[in-house]
mmCIF file with all atom_site columns, C-alpha atoms and ligand atoms in Angstrom:
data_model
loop_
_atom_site.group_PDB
_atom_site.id
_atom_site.type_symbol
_atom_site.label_atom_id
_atom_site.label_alt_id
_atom_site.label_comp_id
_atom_site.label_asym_id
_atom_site.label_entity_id
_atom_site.label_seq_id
_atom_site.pdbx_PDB_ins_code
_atom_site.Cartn_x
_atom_site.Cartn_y
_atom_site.Cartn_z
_atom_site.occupancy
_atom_site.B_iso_or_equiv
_atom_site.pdbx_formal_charge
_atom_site.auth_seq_id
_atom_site.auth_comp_id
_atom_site.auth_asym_id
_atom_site.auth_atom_id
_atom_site.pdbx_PDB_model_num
ATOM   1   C CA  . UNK A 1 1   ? -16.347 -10.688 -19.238 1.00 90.00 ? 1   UNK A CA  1
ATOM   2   C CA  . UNK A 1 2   ? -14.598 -8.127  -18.108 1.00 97.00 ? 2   UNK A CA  1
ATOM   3   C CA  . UNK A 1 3   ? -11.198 -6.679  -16.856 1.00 97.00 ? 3   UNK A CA  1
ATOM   4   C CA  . UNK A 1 4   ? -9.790  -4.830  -13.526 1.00 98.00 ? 4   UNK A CA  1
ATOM   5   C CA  . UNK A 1 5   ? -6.256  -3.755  -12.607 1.00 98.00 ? 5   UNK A CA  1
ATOM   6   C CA  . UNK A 1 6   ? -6.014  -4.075  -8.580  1.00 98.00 ? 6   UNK A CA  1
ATOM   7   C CA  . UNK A 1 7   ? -2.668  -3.358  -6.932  1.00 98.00 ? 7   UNK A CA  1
ATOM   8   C CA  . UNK A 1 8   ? -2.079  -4.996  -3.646  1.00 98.00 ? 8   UNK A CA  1
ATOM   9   C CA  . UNK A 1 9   ? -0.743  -1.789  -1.565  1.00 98.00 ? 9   UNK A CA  1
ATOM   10  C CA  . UNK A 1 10  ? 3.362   -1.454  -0.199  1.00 98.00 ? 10  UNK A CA  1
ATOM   11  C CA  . UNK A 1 11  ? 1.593   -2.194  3.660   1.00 97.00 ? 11  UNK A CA  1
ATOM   12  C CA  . UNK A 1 12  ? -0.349  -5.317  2.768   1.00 98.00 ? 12  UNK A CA  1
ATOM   13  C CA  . UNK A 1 13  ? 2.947   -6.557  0.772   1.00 98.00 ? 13  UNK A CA  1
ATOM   14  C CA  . UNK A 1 14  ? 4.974   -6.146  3.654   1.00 98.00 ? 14  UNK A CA  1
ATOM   15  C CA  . UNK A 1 15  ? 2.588   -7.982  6.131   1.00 97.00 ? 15  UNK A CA  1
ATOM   16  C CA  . UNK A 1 16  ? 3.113   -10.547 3.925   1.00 98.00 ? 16  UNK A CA  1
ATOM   17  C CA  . UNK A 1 17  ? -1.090  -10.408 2.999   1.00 98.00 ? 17  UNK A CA  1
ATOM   18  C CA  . UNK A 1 18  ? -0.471  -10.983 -0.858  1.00 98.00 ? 18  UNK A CA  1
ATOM   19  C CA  . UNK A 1 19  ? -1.390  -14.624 -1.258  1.00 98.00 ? 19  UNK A CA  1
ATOM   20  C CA  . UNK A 1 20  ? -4.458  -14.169 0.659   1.00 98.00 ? 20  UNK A CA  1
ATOM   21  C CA  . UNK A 1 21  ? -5.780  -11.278 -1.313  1.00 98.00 ? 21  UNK A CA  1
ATOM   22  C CA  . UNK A 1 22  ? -5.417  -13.218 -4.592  1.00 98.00 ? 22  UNK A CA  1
ATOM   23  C CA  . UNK A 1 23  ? -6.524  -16.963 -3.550  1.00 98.00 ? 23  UNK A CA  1
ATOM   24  C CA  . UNK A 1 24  ? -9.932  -14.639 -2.229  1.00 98.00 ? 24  UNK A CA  1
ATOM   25  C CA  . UNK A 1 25  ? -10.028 -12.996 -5.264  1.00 98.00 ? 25  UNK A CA  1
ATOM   26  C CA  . UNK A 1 26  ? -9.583  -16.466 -7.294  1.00 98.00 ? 26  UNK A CA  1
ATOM   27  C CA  . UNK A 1 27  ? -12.035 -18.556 -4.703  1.00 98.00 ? 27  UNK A CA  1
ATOM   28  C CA  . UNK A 1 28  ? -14.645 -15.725 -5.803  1.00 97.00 ? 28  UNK A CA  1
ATOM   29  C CA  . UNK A 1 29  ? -14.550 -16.923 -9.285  1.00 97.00 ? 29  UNK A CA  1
ATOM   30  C CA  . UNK A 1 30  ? -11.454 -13.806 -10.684 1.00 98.00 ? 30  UNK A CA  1
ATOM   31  C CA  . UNK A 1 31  ? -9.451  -15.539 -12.909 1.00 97.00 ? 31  UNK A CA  1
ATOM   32  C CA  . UNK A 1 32  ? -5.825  -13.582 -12.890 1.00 96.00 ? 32  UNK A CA  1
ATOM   33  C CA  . UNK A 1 33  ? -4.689  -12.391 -16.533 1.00 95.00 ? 33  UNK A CA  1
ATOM   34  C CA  . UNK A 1 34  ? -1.746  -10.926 -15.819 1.00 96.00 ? 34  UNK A CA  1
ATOM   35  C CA  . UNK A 1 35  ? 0.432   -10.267 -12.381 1.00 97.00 ? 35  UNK A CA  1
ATOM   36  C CA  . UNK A 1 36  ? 3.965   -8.796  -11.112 1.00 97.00 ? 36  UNK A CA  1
ATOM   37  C CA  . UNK A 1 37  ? 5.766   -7.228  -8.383  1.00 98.00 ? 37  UNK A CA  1
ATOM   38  C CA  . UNK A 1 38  ? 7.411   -3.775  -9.216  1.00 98.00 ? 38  UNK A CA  1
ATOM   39  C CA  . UNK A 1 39  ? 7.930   -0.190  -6.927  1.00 98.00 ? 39  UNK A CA  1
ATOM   40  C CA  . UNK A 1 40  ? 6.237   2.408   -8.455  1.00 98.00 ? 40  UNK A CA  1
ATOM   41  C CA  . UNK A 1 41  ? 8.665   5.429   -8.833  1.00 98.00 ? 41  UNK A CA  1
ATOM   42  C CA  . UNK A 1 42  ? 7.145   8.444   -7.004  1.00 98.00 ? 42  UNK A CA  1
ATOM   43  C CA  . UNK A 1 43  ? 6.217   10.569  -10.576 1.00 98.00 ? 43  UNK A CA  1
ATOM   44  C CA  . UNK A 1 44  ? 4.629   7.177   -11.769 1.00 98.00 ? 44  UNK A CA  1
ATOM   45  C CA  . UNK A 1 45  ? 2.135   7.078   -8.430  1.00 98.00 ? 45  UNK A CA  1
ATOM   46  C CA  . UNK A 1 46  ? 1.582   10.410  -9.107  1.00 98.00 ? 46  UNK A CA  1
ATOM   47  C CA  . UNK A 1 47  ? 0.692   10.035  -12.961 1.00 98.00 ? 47  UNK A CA  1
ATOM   48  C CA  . UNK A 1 48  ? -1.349  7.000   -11.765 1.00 98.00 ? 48  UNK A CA  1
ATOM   49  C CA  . UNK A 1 49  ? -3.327  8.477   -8.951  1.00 97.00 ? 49  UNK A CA  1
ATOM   50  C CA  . UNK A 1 50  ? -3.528  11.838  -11.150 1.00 97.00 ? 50  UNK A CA  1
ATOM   51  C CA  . UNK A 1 51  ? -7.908  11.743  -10.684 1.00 95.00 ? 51  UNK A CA  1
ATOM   52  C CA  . UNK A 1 52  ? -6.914  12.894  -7.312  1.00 96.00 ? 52  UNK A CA  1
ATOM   53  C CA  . UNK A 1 53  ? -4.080  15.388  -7.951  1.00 96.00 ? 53  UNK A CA  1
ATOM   54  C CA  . UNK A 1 54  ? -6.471  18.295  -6.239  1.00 97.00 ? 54  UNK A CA  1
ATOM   55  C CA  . UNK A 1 55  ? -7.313  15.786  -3.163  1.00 97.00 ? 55  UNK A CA  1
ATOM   56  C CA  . UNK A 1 56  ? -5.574  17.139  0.531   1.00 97.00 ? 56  UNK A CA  1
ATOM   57  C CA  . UNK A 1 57  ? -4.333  13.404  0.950   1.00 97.00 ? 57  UNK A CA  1
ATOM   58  C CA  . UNK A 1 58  ? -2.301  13.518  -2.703  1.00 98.00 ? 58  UNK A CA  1
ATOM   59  C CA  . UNK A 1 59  ? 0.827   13.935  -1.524  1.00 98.00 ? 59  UNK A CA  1
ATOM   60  C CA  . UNK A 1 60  ? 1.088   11.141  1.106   1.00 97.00 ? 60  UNK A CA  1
ATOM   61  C CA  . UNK A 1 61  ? -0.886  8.951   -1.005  1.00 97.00 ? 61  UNK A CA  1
ATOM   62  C CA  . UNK A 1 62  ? 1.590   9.168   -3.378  1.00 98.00 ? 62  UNK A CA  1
ATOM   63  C CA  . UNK A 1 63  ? 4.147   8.937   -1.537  1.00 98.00 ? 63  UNK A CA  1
ATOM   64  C CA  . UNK A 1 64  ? 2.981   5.840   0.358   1.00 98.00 ? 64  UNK A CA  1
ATOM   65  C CA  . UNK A 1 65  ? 2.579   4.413   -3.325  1.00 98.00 ? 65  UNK A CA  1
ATOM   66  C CA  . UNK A 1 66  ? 5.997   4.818   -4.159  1.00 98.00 ? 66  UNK A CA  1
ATOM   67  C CA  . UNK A 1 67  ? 7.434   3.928   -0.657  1.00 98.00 ? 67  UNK A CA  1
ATOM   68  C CA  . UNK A 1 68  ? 7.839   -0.332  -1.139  1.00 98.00 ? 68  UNK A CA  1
ATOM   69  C CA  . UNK A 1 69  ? 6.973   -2.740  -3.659  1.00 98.00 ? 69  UNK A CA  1
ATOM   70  C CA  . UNK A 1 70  ? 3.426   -3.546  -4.455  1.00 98.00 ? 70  UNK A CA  1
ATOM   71  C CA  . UNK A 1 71  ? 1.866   -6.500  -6.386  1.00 98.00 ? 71  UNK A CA  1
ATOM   72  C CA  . UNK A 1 72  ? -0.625  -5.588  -9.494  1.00 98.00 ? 72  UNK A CA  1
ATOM   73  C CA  . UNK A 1 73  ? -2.654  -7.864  -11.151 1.00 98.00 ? 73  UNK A CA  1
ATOM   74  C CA  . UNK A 1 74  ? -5.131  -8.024  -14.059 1.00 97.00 ? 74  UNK A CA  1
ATOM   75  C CA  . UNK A 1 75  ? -8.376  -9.815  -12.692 1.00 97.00 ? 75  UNK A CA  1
ATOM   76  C CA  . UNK A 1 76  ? -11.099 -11.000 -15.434 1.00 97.00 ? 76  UNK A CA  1
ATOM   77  C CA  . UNK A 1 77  ? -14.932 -11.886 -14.682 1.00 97.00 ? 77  UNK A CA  1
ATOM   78  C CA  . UNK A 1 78  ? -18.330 -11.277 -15.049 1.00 96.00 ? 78  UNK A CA  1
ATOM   79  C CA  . UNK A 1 79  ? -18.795 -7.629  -13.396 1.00 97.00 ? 79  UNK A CA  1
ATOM   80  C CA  . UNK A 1 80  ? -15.323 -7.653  -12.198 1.00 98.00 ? 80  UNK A CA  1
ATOM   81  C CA  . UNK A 1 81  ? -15.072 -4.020  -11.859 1.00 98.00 ? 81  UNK A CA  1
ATOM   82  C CA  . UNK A 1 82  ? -18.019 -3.703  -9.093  1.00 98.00 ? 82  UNK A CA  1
ATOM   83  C CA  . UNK A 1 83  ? -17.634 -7.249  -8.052  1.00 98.00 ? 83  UNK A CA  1
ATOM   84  C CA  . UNK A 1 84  ? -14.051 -6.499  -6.907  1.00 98.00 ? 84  UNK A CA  1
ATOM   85  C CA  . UNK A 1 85  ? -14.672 -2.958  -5.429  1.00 98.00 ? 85  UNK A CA  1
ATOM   86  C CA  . UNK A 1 86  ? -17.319 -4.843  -3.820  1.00 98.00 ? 86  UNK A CA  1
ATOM   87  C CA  . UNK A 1 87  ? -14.785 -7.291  -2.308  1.00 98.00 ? 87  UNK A CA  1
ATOM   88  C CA  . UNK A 1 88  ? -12.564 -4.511  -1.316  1.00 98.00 ? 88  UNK A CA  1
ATOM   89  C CA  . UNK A 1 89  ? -15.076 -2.677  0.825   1.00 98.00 ? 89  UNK A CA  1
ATOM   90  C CA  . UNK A 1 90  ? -15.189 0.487   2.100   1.00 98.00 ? 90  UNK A CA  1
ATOM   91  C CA  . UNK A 1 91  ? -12.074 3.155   1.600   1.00 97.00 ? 91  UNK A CA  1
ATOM   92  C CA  . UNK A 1 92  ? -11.763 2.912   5.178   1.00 98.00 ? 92  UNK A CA  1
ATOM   93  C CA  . UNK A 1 93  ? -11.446 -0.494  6.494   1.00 97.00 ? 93  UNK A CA  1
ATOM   94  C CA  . UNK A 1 94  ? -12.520 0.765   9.565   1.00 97.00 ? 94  UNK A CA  1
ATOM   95  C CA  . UNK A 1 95  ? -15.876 1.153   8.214   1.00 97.00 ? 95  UNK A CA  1
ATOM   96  C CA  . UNK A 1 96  ? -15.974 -1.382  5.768   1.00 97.00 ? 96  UNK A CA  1
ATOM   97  C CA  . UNK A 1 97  ? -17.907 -4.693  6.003   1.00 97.00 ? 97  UNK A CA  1
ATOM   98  C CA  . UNK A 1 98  ? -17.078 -7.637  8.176   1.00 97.00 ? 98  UNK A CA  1
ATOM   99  C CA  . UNK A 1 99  ? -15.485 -9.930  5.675   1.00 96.00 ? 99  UNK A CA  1
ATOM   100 C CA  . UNK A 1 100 ? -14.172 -7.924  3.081   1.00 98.00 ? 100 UNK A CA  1
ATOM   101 C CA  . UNK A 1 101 ? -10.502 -7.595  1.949   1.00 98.00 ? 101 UNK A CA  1
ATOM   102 C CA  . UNK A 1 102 ? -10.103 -3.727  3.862   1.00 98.00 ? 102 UNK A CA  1
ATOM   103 C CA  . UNK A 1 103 ? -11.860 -4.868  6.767   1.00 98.00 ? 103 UNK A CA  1
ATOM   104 C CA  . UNK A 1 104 ? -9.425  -8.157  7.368   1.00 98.00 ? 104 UNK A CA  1
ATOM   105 C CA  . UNK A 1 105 ? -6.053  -6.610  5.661   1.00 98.00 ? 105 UNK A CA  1
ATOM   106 C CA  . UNK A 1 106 ? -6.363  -2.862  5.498   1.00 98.00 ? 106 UNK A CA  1
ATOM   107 C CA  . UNK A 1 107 ? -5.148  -0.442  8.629   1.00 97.00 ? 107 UNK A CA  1
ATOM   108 C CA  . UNK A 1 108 ? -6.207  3.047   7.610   1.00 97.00 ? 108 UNK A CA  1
ATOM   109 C CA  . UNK A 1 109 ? -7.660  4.706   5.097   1.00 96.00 ? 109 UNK A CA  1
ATOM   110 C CA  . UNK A 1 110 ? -4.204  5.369   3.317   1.00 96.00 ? 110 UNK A CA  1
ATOM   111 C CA  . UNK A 1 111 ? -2.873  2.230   4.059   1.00 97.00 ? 111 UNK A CA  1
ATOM   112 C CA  . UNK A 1 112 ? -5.818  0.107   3.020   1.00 98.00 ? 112 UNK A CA  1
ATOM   113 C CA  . UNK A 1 113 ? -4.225  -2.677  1.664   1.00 98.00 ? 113 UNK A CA  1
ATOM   114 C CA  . UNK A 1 114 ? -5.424  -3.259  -2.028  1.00 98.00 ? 114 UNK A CA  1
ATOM   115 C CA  . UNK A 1 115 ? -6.513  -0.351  -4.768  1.00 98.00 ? 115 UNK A CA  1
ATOM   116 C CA  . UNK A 1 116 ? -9.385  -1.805  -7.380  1.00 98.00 ? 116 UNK A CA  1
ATOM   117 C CA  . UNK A 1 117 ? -10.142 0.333   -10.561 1.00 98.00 ? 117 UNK A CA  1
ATOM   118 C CA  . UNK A 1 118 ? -13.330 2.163   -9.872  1.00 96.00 ? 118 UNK A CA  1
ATOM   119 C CA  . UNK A 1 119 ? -14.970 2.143   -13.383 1.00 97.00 ? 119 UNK A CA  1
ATOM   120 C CA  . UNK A 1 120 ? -14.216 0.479   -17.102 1.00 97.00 ? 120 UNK A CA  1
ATOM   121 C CA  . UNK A 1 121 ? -12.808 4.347   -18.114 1.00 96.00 ? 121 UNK A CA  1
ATOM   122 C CA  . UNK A 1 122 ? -10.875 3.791   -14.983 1.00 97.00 ? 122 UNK A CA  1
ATOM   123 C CA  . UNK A 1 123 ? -9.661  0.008   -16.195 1.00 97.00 ? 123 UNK A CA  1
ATOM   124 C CA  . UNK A 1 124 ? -8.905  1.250   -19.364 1.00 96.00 ? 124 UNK A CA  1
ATOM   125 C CA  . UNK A 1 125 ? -6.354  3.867   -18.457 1.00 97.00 ? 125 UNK A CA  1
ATOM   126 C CA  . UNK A 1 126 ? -4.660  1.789   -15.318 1.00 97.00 ? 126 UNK A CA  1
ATOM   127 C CA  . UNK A 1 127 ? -3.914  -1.434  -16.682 1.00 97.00 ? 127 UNK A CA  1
ATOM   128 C CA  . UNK A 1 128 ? -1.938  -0.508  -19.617 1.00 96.00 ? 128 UNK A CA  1
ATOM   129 C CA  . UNK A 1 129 ? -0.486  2.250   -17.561 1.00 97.00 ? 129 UNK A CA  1
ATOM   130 C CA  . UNK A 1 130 ? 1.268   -0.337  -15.273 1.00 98.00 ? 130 UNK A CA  1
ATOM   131 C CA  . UNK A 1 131 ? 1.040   -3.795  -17.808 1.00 97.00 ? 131 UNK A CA  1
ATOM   132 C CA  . UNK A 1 132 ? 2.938   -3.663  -21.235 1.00 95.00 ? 132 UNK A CA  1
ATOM   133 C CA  . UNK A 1 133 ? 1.305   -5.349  -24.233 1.00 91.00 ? 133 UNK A CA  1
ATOM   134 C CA  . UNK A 1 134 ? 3.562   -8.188  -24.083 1.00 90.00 ? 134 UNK A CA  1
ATOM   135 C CA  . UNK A 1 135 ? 2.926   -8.395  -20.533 1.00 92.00 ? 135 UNK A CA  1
ATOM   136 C CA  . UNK A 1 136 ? -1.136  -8.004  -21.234 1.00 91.00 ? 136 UNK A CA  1
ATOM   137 C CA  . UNK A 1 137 ? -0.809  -10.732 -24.422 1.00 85.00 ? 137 UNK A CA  1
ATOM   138 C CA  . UNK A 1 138 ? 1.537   -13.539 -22.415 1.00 71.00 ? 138 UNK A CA  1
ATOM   139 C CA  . UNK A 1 139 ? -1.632  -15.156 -20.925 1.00 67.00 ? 139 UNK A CA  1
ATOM   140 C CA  . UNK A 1 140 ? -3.614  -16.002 -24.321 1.00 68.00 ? 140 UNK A CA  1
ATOM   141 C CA  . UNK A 1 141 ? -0.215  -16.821 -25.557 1.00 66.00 ? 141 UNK A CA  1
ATOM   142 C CA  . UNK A 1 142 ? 1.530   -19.189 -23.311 1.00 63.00 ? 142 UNK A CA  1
ATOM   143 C CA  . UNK A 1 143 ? -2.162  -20.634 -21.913 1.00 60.00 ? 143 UNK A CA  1
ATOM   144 C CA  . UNK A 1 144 ? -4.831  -21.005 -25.419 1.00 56.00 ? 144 UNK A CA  1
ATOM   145 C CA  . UNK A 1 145 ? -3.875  -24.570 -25.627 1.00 47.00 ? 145 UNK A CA  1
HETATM 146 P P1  . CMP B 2 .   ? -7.551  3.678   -3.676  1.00 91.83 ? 201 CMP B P1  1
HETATM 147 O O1  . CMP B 2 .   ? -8.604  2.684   -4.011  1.00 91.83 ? 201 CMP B O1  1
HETATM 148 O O2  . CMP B 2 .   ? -6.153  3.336   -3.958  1.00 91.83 ? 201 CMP B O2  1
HETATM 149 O O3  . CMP B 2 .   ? -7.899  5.054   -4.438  1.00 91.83 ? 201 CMP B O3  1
HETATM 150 C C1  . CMP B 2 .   ? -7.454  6.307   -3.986  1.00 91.83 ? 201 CMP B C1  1
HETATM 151 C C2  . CMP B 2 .   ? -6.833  6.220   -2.641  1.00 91.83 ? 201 CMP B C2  1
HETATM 152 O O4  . CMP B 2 .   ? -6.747  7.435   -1.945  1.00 91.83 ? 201 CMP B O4  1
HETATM 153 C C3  . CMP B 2 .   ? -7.689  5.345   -1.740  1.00 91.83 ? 201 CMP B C3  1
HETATM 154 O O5  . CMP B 2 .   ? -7.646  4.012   -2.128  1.00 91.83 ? 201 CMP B O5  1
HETATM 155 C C4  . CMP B 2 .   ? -7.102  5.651   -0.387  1.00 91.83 ? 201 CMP B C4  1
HETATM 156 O O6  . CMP B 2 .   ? -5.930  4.901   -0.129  1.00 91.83 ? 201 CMP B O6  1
HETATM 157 C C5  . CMP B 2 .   ? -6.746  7.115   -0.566  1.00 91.83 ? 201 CMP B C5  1
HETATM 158 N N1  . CMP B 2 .   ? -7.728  7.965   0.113   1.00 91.83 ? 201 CMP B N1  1
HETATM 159 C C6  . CMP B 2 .   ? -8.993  8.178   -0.241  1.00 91.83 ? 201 CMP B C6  1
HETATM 160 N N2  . CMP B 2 .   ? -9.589  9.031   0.620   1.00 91.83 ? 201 CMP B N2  1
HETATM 161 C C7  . CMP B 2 .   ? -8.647  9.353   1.522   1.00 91.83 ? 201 CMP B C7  1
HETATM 162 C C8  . CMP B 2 .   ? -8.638  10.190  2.655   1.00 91.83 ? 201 CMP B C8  1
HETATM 163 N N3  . CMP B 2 .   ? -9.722  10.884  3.020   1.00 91.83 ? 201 CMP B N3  1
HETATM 164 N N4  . CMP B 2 .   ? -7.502  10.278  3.368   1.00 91.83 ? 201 CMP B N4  1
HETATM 165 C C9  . CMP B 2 .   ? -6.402  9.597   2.975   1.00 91.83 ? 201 CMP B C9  1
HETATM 166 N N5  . CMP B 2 .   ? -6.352  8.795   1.902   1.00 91.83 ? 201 CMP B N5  1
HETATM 167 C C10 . CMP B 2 .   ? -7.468  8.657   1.185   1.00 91.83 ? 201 CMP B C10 1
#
């Protein structure tokens, strides 16, 4: 088993694309540990997206971050770190597989709908950078029984 932190992007939460995202996630066999709306200030998307603080597209991808609310979720399974990156598709939904989240939800390669974490190093620093560990232990909690 393991765990991914994907964030369901400011555009896709605005076309109202949330629910979908997560019953596909759930109908491919993710099991949702922990999940909440919030707006990312802009120095939090920037502390968050730091891997890429040297990138040309930075600044607006931060921005766009920090510009609406977006929906993050913890999402537990076998392989769920490739198997969701695999679901997501492509960076670009314009090149990305018939089928997958981008290519159905995502408009550009900014605004491409849902961000997965790319590795377990990856997991390990996102999910506790946007869940707290009360957040993280409500699920075993409030569900063992
Ligand atoms: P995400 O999975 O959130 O991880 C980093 C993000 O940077 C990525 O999705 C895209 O939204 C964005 N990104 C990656 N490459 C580019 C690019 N060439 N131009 C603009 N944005 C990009």
């Amino acid at each position: 088993m393991q765990k991914t932190l994907t964030i369901i992007k400011p555009d896709a939460v605005a076309r109202c694309y949330a629910g979908e995202i997560l019953a596909q996630m759930e109908k491919n066999g993710l099991v949702i540990k922990a999940l909440k709306m919030l707006k990312l200030s802009r120095e939090q998307a920037c502390e968050f997206y730091i891997v890429h603080h040297k990138r040309p597209f930075y600044d607006d991808l931060t921005d766009y971050m920090s510009s609406g609310p977006v929906i993050a979720a913890v999402l537990e399974g076998d392989n769920a770190i490739d198997k969701v990156r695999s679901l997501l598709g492509a960076t670009d939904p314009n090149e990305a597989e018939a089928g997958t989240l981008r290519a159905q939800f995502g408009q550009n390669r900014q605004e491409n709908a849902i961000h997965a974490s790319d590795s377990p190093e990856s997991a390990d620093f996102e999910i506790p950078f946007i869940f707290s560990q009360l957040e993280l232990s409500n699920y075993e909690k409030i569900f063992s029984n």
